[in-house]
Amino acid sequence: MGNLDDAPCEEQGYAENGNGKAAATPISNGHTPKQWMNHAEEQQPHLEQGEIKFSAPAYTEIRTRSGGLNFKTVNAGSYHPAQQEASNGYANKRVNGSSRQQPKLSQADGILSAEQEHYQKTSFEEVPLHTACLTYLGFYLLMILGYINQLLFVPKVATEKKREGYVTLYDAFESFYSRYVYRRVRDCWNRPICSVPGAELVLKDRVTDDYGWSFRFTGTETRCLNLGSYNYLGFAAATGVCAEESEQRARDNGLAFCSSRSELGNTQQHLDLERLTARYCGVEDAIVFGMGFATNALNLPSLLGPNCLVVSDEKNHASIILGLRLSGATTRVFKHNNMRDLERVLRKGVCYGNPKNGGKPWNKIMIIVEGIFSMEGSIVRLPEIIALKKKYKAYLYLDEAHSVGSMGPNGRGIIDYFRANPKDVDILMGTFTKSFGSAGGYIAGSKVSQSKGFA
Amino acid sequence: MLGTIQLFNELGSIFRNTPTFALVLETLLLITVIWLLLHRRSGKRLTKEQEDQLIEQYEPEPLVPDTDADHPLLRTRLVQSRVGKRIVVDGHDCLNLGSHNYQGFLEDSEILEEACKTLRKYGVGSCGPRGFYGTMDVHLDLEDRLAKFMGLEEAIVYSYGFSTVASAIPAYAKRGDIIFVDEAVNFSVQKGLDASRSTIYFFKHNDMQDLERLLKEQQQRDLKNPKKALKTRRFLVVEGIFMNTGELCPLPELVALRQKYKLRLFLDESISFGTLGKTGRGITEHFNVNREEVDLISAGMEGAMATIGGFCVGSHFIAEHQRLSGLGYIFSASLPPMLTQAAISALDRFERDPHIFEELQQKSRLVQQYFKRFSMLRLQGDELSPVKHLYMSQEHEDLQTERKLLTLLADKCIENGVAVVDAAYLQNRERKPVRPSLRIAVNRLLDETDIKAAFDTIEKISTEVL
């Protein structure tokens, strides 16, 4: 990371990026690391030039529950003739045997058709009806018990002192919820650990003597298998390259800079990281920030203004929603990963303009989606979104917080996974908290000239 | 069949009994309603071809407007050394008057060693939000220590200074609530106010009469609408030491007003924590105000504590709420353990050597004594505050020219071995344009010769440039 030269992407083998241990881990069944590396090199040029795009028919209605690869394709209302041709051309090439030059798409390459491939890539298990019903039932039961409890018992703790005659600080429902509903299940969250969040972690045992009002540490510890941390690549370790380099850097440069980037906090390290991030994402420029949450919440306002329309997926992360709230843009929500609904919203947006502004056209229309939705674990349908975005001349903001470093044969996120061209996505956002095992976030794009962050 | 006839009879009788003008009016009304319904539909619906044409013609604005290539925020200085009393900026070795490293803890090897030890135990990142296995025992330890240090019930640690107060305000203040704010508050407070969507009244900087005027006006409104008044929460948000002016807030007066008008007082102590008071407990200690009079104290740890992150501290009843409602707390990965440890070690130092606060205050006074003598620059800021502003004494009409001159001044100072910075603002996003200034941050490790040398350099260059 230190002696950065302008080596082309291909030479930046991904084993060099992190510690050797993580690189040696087989990523998917059957791939040894060596094959994997060759594989990556051979694909890289294609990815760079954006020649090969994964294309699929317009709407694929996907329901995993309804039995295997049973999906229907709606070609009748297909929105993009070029897309169709590309799709056909692609299929023909494969039939003609020219697929030798084509990079392999996945394990199942050659077995599945393009549509099946796409289906496999974007499908996710939907919550079965009975599970959903039972969950809601359990929740309502908890609420009803809570109401009974509230009627019968006066709360023991959590009352305000020395503020008589003030308007209550919390809404009735808010305080009811935290006292009688959340308290009962409080033990499920905020469990402290006292080790690296690696493959295993050590949990500090705690017990509650008063039904969740307070906790007491027993002093014992439990070793657990870790399925809870976002340490996807295992880079957050106490040993290895990441830890060693971090320690060295801390010793050389100190722990912090006590100043914002625009004043006296801009170092060569930041610039290197920005260049490296831009190269890794395959775009021109990147900016890094100190906190992933703040990257979304504070940069969306700088991209959007009042006469802007944002088309946002209903399952987007809270940081995006906060950013939109701060930006003052008009937000329309579309159903989770539903391309038909997205097109409906976009079409309406372009054709009817801003109703508050007498139907004048919007200054910008921006689609905001996540690569892997942190709330659902589902994967965005990027090829369709890119096609829609191009048709309606909207901008695309892709939050890759969970997908960068974890998806695609080269780990370059959801774009790599779909073989899309990074230049088709206007703003790529991601965090260093998850796969990178550090903290902070970045924004990458063709021309980034937002105001740089604070402290 | 019989029923139909009866119905017609009934209708007929209605028509007969109604006055003619009423009938005419009703008919007109009916026609208008039908016309409106149909008109709206036909007016708004476009055919598919029209829609396609519109989509074809639609031209959005570019995503980012073209920015001036020499926009001040795009040109950043490059720091090439560890930040301490001295700093290398753009190749010039300078005395550091720009970093908010008030206590000089960035140079403290003990803190660094302990942080590195923690790194060796917990790794670099915490890889998860606090709720999902991102809570480590160091975080709990730090929260415990902070609460004890401030003598309050509970503390809550955030992973970014900017997000601390920006998340704390909207956790309590909602739509319909009222917030009274000093107009000089910093940008992160402003963002918190934006996110809360409450009604916001700004009072003049540190002007208690103006605040009381606003409060009285509010009382009048409350009298008119007592039902609403019973549901409206009122908040008062100020900074301990204002980042944008370097002034102290008049806390005793604010507390008196808080009691009189039943407000809840939120205090941002990002600068005053660890710098003011005999033992560094901030502005409450400085004014000898009982900390229970303040509802919530928030502070960044990016100043005196010389690490990253921030915290809020208050009673259990108030602070605990943020664990479910503070957006920056819930949805962000927790503070990296090594930086958490650095904060704990800084607290250790605070408790072990309380004389450092006295030293820093002395240095701040000394800087005040020297820097108020500039011939071309006007100093603003309290004598105890480690943050001070230097404005041009000759005011220009155009803030741009002023800013350019001050940037030039800062550049020249850096070339001559004194690192000062012109305070960076996002002018178009601030509530109102802020007058450009050089922001001076006092470091405890400076001594009188340093301050004198800095004064001489800045004085010499400012007379040349301005």
Short mmCIF file of N, CA and C in Angstrom, two decimals, chain A residues 294-424:
data_model
loop_
_atom_site.label_atom_id
_atom_site.label_comp_id
_atom_site.label_asym_id
_atom_site.label_seq_id
_atom_site.Cartn_x
_atom_site.Cartn_y
_atom_site.Cartn_z
N ALA A 294 -21.62 8.22 7.61
CA ALA A 294 -21.59 9.63 7.27
C ALA A 294 -21.35 9.83 5.77
N THR A 295 -20.70 8.85 5.13
CA THR A 295 -20.46 8.98 3.69
C THR A 295 -21.79 9.12 2.96
N ASN A 296 -22.74 8.27 3.29
CA ASN A 296 -24.06 8.38 2.68
C ASN A 296 -24.80 9.60 3.17
N ALA A 297 -24.83 9.75 4.48
CA ALA A 297 -25.70 10.77 5.06
C ALA A 297 -25.25 12.17 4.70
N LEU A 298 -23.98 12.38 4.49
CA LEU A 298 -23.50 13.74 4.25
C LEU A 298 -23.17 14.02 2.80
N ASN A 299 -23.04 12.98 1.97
CA ASN A 299 -22.71 13.26 0.59
C ASN A 299 -23.91 13.32 -0.32
N LEU A 300 -24.97 12.60 0.02
CA LEU A 300 -26.17 12.69 -0.81
C LEU A 300 -26.67 14.14 -0.89
N PRO A 301 -26.66 14.88 0.23
CA PRO A 301 -27.10 16.28 0.12
C PRO A 301 -26.25 17.10 -0.84
N SER A 302 -24.98 16.74 -1.00
CA SER A 302 -24.16 17.55 -1.89
C SER A 302 -24.41 17.19 -3.35
N LEU A 303 -25.04 16.04 -3.60
CA LEU A 303 -25.33 15.66 -4.98
C LEU A 303 -26.72 16.09 -5.41
N LEU A 304 -27.61 16.26 -4.44
CA LEU A 304 -29.01 16.47 -4.77
C LEU A 304 -29.50 17.80 -4.24
N GLY A 305 -30.49 18.32 -4.90
CA GLY A 305 -31.07 19.57 -4.46
C GLY A 305 -32.58 19.47 -4.47
N PRO A 306 -33.26 20.58 -4.20
CA PRO A 306 -34.72 20.54 -4.08
C PRO A 306 -35.45 20.04 -5.33
N ASN A 307 -35.03 20.46 -6.51
CA ASN A 307 -35.79 20.03 -7.70
C ASN A 307 -35.22 18.73 -8.27
N CYS A 308 -34.85 17.80 -7.40
CA CYS A 308 -34.32 16.52 -7.85
C CYS A 308 -35.26 15.41 -7.41
N LEU A 309 -35.38 14.41 -8.24
CA LEU A 309 -36.21 13.26 -7.89
C LEU A 309 -35.29 12.09 -7.56
N VAL A 310 -35.57 11.46 -6.44
CA VAL A 310 -34.79 10.29 -6.08
C VAL A 310 -35.72 9.08 -6.11
N VAL A 311 -35.31 8.07 -6.83
CA VAL A 311 -36.08 6.84 -6.87
C VAL A 311 -35.30 5.84 -6.04
N SER A 312 -35.87 5.50 -4.91
CA SER A 312 -35.10 4.76 -3.92
C SER A 312 -35.78 3.43 -3.63
N ASP A 313 -35.00 2.39 -3.48
CA ASP A 313 -35.55 1.09 -3.16
C ASP A 313 -36.13 1.12 -1.75
N GLU A 314 -37.22 0.40 -1.54
CA GLU A 314 -37.86 0.49 -0.22
C GLU A 314 -37.01 -0.12 0.89
N LYS A 315 -36.06 -0.95 0.53
CA LYS A 315 -35.26 -1.58 1.58
C LYS A 315 -33.91 -0.91 1.75
N ASN A 316 -33.76 0.33 1.31
CA ASN A 316 -32.47 1.00 1.44
C ASN A 316 -32.12 1.27 2.90
N HIS A 317 -30.83 1.38 3.13
CA HIS A 317 -30.29 1.53 4.48
C HIS A 317 -30.63 2.90 5.07
N ALA A 318 -30.66 2.96 6.39
CA ALA A 318 -31.03 4.19 7.10
C ALA A 318 -30.13 5.36 6.75
N SER A 319 -28.86 5.09 6.45
CA SER A 319 -27.96 6.20 6.16
C SER A 319 -28.38 6.89 4.86
N ILE A 320 -28.86 6.11 3.90
CA ILE A 320 -29.32 6.69 2.64
C ILE A 320 -30.56 7.52 2.89
N ILE A 321 -31.46 6.98 3.71
CA ILE A 321 -32.71 7.69 3.98
C ILE A 321 -32.42 9.01 4.69
N LEU A 322 -31.47 8.98 5.63
CA LEU A 322 -31.09 10.21 6.32
C LEU A 322 -30.49 11.20 5.34
N GLY A 323 -29.64 10.71 4.45
CA GLY A 323 -29.02 11.57 3.45
C GLY A 323 -30.07 12.23 2.57
N LEU A 324 -31.09 11.45 2.20
CA LEU A 324 -32.15 12.00 1.35
C LEU A 324 -32.95 13.05 2.11
N ARG A 325 -33.16 12.77 3.39
CA ARG A 325 -33.92 13.72 4.19
C ARG A 325 -33.16 15.05 4.27
N LEU A 326 -31.84 14.95 4.44
CA LEU A 326 -31.04 16.17 4.56
C LEU A 326 -30.95 16.92 3.24
N SER A 327 -31.09 16.19 2.13
CA SER A 327 -30.85 16.82 0.84
C SER A 327 -32.01 17.67 0.39
N GLY A 328 -33.21 17.39 0.88
CA GLY A 328 -34.37 18.15 0.44
C GLY A 328 -34.92 17.72 -0.91
N ALA A 329 -34.42 16.63 -1.46
CA ALA A 329 -34.92 16.14 -2.74
C ALA A 329 -36.24 15.39 -2.52
N THR A 330 -37.03 15.26 -3.59
CA THR A 330 -38.27 14.50 -3.50
C THR A 330 -37.95 13.01 -3.66
N THR A 331 -38.45 12.21 -2.76
CA THR A 331 -38.13 10.79 -2.82
C THR A 331 -39.37 9.98 -3.20
N ARG A 332 -39.22 9.11 -4.18
CA ARG A 332 -40.28 8.15 -4.49
C ARG A 332 -39.69 6.77 -4.25
N VAL A 333 -40.45 5.94 -3.62
CA VAL A 333 -39.95 4.62 -3.25
C VAL A 333 -40.51 3.59 -4.22
N PHE A 334 -39.69 2.66 -4.66
CA PHE A 334 -40.22 1.57 -5.47
C PHE A 334 -40.07 0.26 -4.72
N LYS A 335 -40.87 -0.71 -5.11
CA LYS A 335 -40.90 -1.97 -4.39
C LYS A 335 -39.55 -2.66 -4.49
N HIS A 336 -39.22 -3.37 -3.46
CA HIS A 336 -37.89 -3.95 -3.35
C HIS A 336 -37.53 -4.80 -4.56
N ASN A 337 -36.49 -4.36 -5.27
CA ASN A 337 -35.93 -5.10 -6.39
C ASN A 337 -36.94 -5.38 -7.49
N ASN A 338 -37.97 -4.57 -7.57
CA ASN A 338 -39.02 -4.79 -8.56
C ASN A 338 -38.82 -3.83 -9.73
N MET A 339 -38.35 -4.38 -10.84
CA MET A 339 -37.98 -3.53 -11.97
C MET A 339 -39.18 -2.89 -12.64
N ARG A 340 -40.29 -3.61 -12.62
CA ARG A 340 -41.50 -3.08 -13.23
C ARG A 340 -41.94 -1.82 -12.48
N ASP A 341 -41.88 -1.90 -11.16
CA ASP A 341 -42.27 -0.76 -10.35
C ASP A 341 -41.28 0.39 -10.54
N LEU A 342 -40.02 0.05 -10.64
CA LEU A 342 -39.00 1.08 -10.85
C LEU A 342 -39.27 1.81 -12.15
N GLU A 343 -39.58 1.03 -13.19
CA GLU A 343 -39.83 1.69 -14.48
C GLU A 343 -41.07 2.57 -14.40
N ARG A 344 -42.09 2.08 -13.69
CA ARG A 344 -43.31 2.88 -13.55
C ARG A 344 -42.99 4.23 -12.91
N VAL A 345 -42.21 4.16 -11.81
CA VAL A 345 -41.89 5.40 -11.10
C VAL A 345 -41.04 6.32 -11.97
N LEU A 346 -40.07 5.74 -12.67
CA LEU A 346 -39.19 6.55 -13.51
C LEU A 346 -39.98 7.21 -14.63
N ARG A 347 -40.86 6.42 -15.24
CA ARG A 347 -41.64 6.91 -16.37
C ARG A 347 -42.51 8.08 -15.93
N LYS A 348 -43.13 7.89 -14.79
CA LYS A 348 -43.98 8.94 -14.27
C LYS A 348 -43.15 10.19 -13.97
N GLY A 349 -41.98 9.95 -13.40
CA GLY A 349 -41.11 11.06 -13.05
C GLY A 349 -40.70 11.87 -14.27
N VAL A 350 -40.30 11.17 -15.33
CA VAL A 350 -39.83 11.88 -16.52
C VAL A 350 -41.00 12.57 -17.22
N CYS A 351 -42.12 11.87 -17.34
CA CYS A 351 -43.22 12.40 -18.14
C CYS A 351 -43.98 13.51 -17.44
N TYR A 352 -44.18 13.39 -16.16
CA TYR A 352 -45.06 14.36 -15.50
C TYR A 352 -44.31 15.41 -14.69
N GLY A 353 -43.01 15.25 -14.54
CA GLY A 353 -42.21 16.30 -13.91
C GLY A 353 -42.53 16.50 -12.45
N ASN A 354 -42.13 17.64 -11.96
CA ASN A 354 -42.30 17.94 -10.55
C ASN A 354 -43.66 18.57 -10.31
N PRO A 355 -44.59 17.86 -9.68
CA PRO A 355 -45.93 18.42 -9.50
C PRO A 355 -45.94 19.67 -8.63
N LYS A 356 -44.97 19.78 -7.72
CA LYS A 356 -44.92 20.97 -6.86
C LYS A 356 -44.41 22.17 -7.64
N ASN A 357 -43.84 21.90 -8.78
CA ASN A 357 -43.23 22.97 -9.55
C ASN A 357 -43.99 23.12 -10.88
N GLY A 358 -45.28 22.85 -10.83
CA GLY A 358 -46.10 23.00 -12.02
C GLY A 358 -45.76 22.03 -13.14
N GLY A 359 -45.28 20.84 -12.77
CA GLY A 359 -45.01 19.82 -13.77
C GLY A 359 -43.76 20.07 -14.60
N LYS A 360 -42.92 20.99 -14.14
CA LYS A 360 -41.66 21.21 -14.86
C LYS A 360 -40.76 20.01 -14.68
N PRO A 361 -39.91 19.72 -15.67
CA PRO A 361 -39.08 18.52 -15.53
C PRO A 361 -38.11 18.62 -14.36
N TRP A 362 -37.76 17.46 -13.81
CA TRP A 362 -36.81 17.42 -12.70
C TRP A 362 -35.43 17.77 -13.20
N ASN A 363 -34.65 18.43 -12.33
CA ASN A 363 -33.27 18.73 -12.70
C ASN A 363 -32.47 17.45 -12.89
N LYS A 364 -32.61 16.57 -11.93
CA LYS A 364 -31.90 15.28 -12.01
C LYS A 364 -32.84 14.22 -11.49
N ILE A 365 -32.68 13.04 -12.01
CA ILE A 365 -33.38 11.90 -11.43
C ILE A 365 -32.30 10.91 -11.03
N MET A 366 -32.34 10.45 -9.81
CA MET A 366 -31.30 9.54 -9.37
C MET A 366 -31.91 8.27 -8.78
N ILE A 367 -31.40 7.16 -9.24
CA ILE A 367 -31.84 5.88 -8.69
C ILE A 367 -30.84 5.50 -7.60
N ILE A 368 -31.33 5.17 -6.43
CA ILE A 368 -30.41 4.77 -5.36
C ILE A 368 -30.73 3.34 -4.94
N VAL A 369 -29.75 2.48 -5.08
CA VAL A 369 -29.93 1.09 -4.67
C VAL A 369 -28.68 0.63 -3.93
N GLU A 370 -28.81 -0.47 -3.26
CA GLU A 370 -27.65 -1.08 -2.64
C GLU A 370 -27.23 -2.30 -3.46
N GLY A 371 -25.98 -2.65 -3.39
CA GLY A 371 -25.49 -3.82 -4.11
C GLY A 371 -26.06 -5.09 -3.50
N ILE A 372 -25.74 -5.29 -2.25
CA ILE A 372 -26.42 -6.32 -1.48
C ILE A 372 -27.19 -5.55 -0.42
N PHE A 373 -28.48 -5.79 -0.37
CA PHE A 373 -29.29 -5.02 0.57
C PHE A 373 -29.02 -5.52 1.98
N SER A 374 -28.58 -4.60 2.83
CA SER A 374 -28.19 -5.03 4.17
C SER A 374 -29.40 -5.50 4.96
N MET A 375 -30.59 -5.02 4.59
CA MET A 375 -31.77 -5.42 5.35
C MET A 375 -32.33 -6.75 4.89
N GLU A 376 -32.05 -7.15 3.65
CA GLU A 376 -32.67 -8.35 3.11
C GLU A 376 -31.65 -9.42 2.72
N GLY A 377 -30.45 -9.01 2.40
CA GLY A 377 -29.47 -9.95 1.87
C GLY A 377 -29.68 -10.25 0.41
N SER A 378 -30.59 -9.55 -0.24
CA SER A 378 -30.85 -9.81 -1.66
C SER A 378 -29.88 -9.01 -2.52
N ILE A 379 -29.75 -9.45 -3.75
CA ILE A 379 -28.80 -8.81 -4.67
C ILE A 379 -29.57 -7.96 -5.67
N VAL A 380 -29.08 -6.79 -5.90
CA VAL A 380 -29.76 -5.86 -6.78
C VAL A 380 -29.72 -6.38 -8.21
N ARG A 381 -30.74 -6.03 -9.02
CA ARG A 381 -30.75 -6.46 -10.43
C ARG A 381 -30.07 -5.39 -11.26
N LEU A 382 -28.77 -5.40 -11.20
CA LEU A 382 -28.00 -4.31 -11.78
C LEU A 382 -28.17 -4.17 -13.29
N PRO A 383 -28.09 -5.26 -14.08
CA PRO A 383 -28.20 -5.07 -15.54
C PRO A 383 -29.50 -4.39 -15.94
N GLU A 384 -30.59 -4.78 -15.32
CA GLU A 384 -31.86 -4.15 -15.67
C GLU A 384 -31.87 -2.69 -15.25
N ILE A 385 -31.30 -2.43 -14.07
CA ILE A 385 -31.31 -1.05 -13.59
C ILE A 385 -30.47 -0.16 -14.49
N ILE A 386 -29.34 -0.70 -14.95
CA ILE A 386 -28.49 0.10 -15.84
C ILE A 386 -29.23 0.40 -17.14
N ALA A 387 -29.95 -0.60 -17.66
CA ALA A 387 -30.72 -0.38 -18.88
C ALA A 387 -31.78 0.69 -18.66
N LEU A 388 -32.48 0.60 -17.55
CA LEU A 388 -33.53 1.57 -17.25
C LEU A 388 -32.94 2.96 -17.06
N LYS A 389 -31.83 2.98 -16.36
CA LYS A 389 -31.16 4.25 -16.08
C LYS A 389 -30.78 4.94 -17.39
N LYS A 390 -30.29 4.13 -18.34
CA LYS A 390 -29.89 4.73 -19.61
C LYS A 390 -31.10 5.21 -20.38
N LYS A 391 -32.16 4.43 -20.32
CA LYS A 391 -33.35 4.81 -21.09
C LYS A 391 -33.93 6.11 -20.56
N TYR A 392 -33.99 6.23 -19.25
CA TYR A 392 -34.64 7.40 -18.68
C TYR A 392 -33.65 8.49 -18.29
N LYS A 393 -32.42 8.33 -18.68
CA LYS A 393 -31.35 9.32 -18.42
C LYS A 393 -31.27 9.68 -16.95
N ALA A 394 -31.43 8.69 -16.12
CA ALA A 394 -31.30 8.94 -14.69
C ALA A 394 -29.86 8.66 -14.26
N TYR A 395 -29.53 9.09 -13.07
CA TYR A 395 -28.22 8.75 -12.52
C TYR A 395 -28.37 7.59 -11.56
N LEU A 396 -27.29 6.86 -11.39
CA LEU A 396 -27.38 5.67 -10.54
C LEU A 396 -26.37 5.78 -9.41
N TYR A 397 -26.86 5.64 -8.21
CA TYR A 397 -26.01 5.67 -7.01
C TYR A 397 -26.07 4.28 -6.41
N LEU A 398 -24.94 3.62 -6.36
CA LEU A 398 -24.92 2.24 -5.92
C LEU A 398 -24.15 2.14 -4.61
N ASP A 399 -24.83 1.71 -3.58
CA ASP A 399 -24.20 1.56 -2.27
C ASP A 399 -23.67 0.14 -2.15
N GLU A 400 -22.36 0.02 -2.18
CA GLU A 400 -21.77 -1.31 -2.17
C GLU A 400 -21.20 -1.67 -0.80
N ALA A 401 -21.81 -1.16 0.24
CA ALA A 401 -21.27 -1.37 1.58
C ALA A 401 -20.99 -2.85 1.85
N HIS A 402 -21.90 -3.70 1.48
CA HIS A 402 -21.70 -5.12 1.78
C HIS A 402 -21.07 -5.88 0.62
N SER A 403 -21.23 -5.36 -0.60
CA SER A 403 -20.81 -6.20 -1.73
C SER A 403 -19.37 -5.97 -2.14
N VAL A 404 -18.81 -4.80 -1.88
CA VAL A 404 -17.44 -4.59 -2.35
C VAL A 404 -16.49 -5.48 -1.55
N GLY A 405 -15.63 -6.14 -2.27
CA GLY A 405 -14.71 -7.06 -1.61
C GLY A 405 -15.30 -8.41 -1.33
N SER A 406 -16.60 -8.58 -1.59
CA SER A 406 -17.16 -9.88 -1.29
C SER A 406 -17.85 -10.52 -2.50
N MET A 407 -18.18 -9.73 -3.51
CA MET A 407 -18.89 -10.28 -4.66
C MET A 407 -18.02 -10.24 -5.90
N GLY A 408 -18.31 -11.13 -6.82
CA GLY A 408 -17.61 -11.13 -8.09
C GLY A 408 -16.32 -11.90 -8.01
N PRO A 409 -15.86 -12.42 -9.15
CA PRO A 409 -14.64 -13.25 -9.15
C PRO A 409 -13.41 -12.48 -8.70
N ASN A 410 -13.39 -11.15 -8.90
CA ASN A 410 -12.23 -10.37 -8.46
C ASN A 410 -12.51 -9.59 -7.20
N GLY A 411 -13.66 -9.82 -6.62
CA GLY A 411 -14.00 -9.13 -5.38
C GLY A 411 -14.29 -7.66 -5.55
N ARG A 412 -14.51 -7.24 -6.79
CA ARG A 412 -14.72 -5.81 -7.00
C ARG A 412 -16.19 -5.43 -6.91
N GLY A 413 -16.92 -6.21 -6.20
CA GLY A 413 -18.29 -5.83 -5.91
C GLY A 413 -19.29 -6.30 -6.94
N ILE A 414 -20.44 -5.72 -6.87
CA ILE A 414 -21.58 -6.18 -7.62
C ILE A 414 -21.39 -5.96 -9.12
N ILE A 415 -20.60 -4.96 -9.47
CA ILE A 415 -20.33 -4.67 -10.88
C ILE A 415 -19.52 -5.80 -11.49
N ASP A 416 -18.57 -6.27 -10.73
CA ASP A 416 -17.75 -7.38 -11.14
C ASP A 416 -18.61 -8.64 -11.28
N TYR A 417 -19.51 -8.80 -10.38
CA TYR A 417 -20.38 -9.97 -10.33
C TYR A 417 -21.25 -10.07 -11.57
N PHE A 418 -21.75 -8.92 -12.02
CA PHE A 418 -22.62 -8.92 -13.20
C PHE A 418 -21.85 -8.63 -14.48
N ARG A 419 -20.55 -8.45 -14.39
CA ARG A 419 -19.77 -8.09 -15.57
C ARG A 419 -20.23 -6.77 -16.16
N ALA A 420 -20.67 -5.89 -15.33
CA ALA A 420 -21.14 -4.60 -15.84
C ALA A 420 -19.95 -3.67 -16.00
N ASN A 421 -20.18 -2.57 -16.66
CA ASN A 421 -19.13 -1.59 -16.83
C ASN A 421 -19.21 -0.60 -15.67
N PRO A 422 -18.12 -0.43 -14.94
CA PRO A 422 -18.19 0.51 -13.80
C PRO A 422 -18.58 1.91 -14.23
N LYS A 423 -18.35 2.25 -15.48
CA LYS A 423 -18.67 3.61 -15.92
C LYS A 423 -20.17 3.81 -16.10
N ASP A 424 -20.91 2.71 -16.12
CA ASP A 424 -22.36 2.84 -16.22
C ASP A 424 -23.00 3.26 -14.91
#
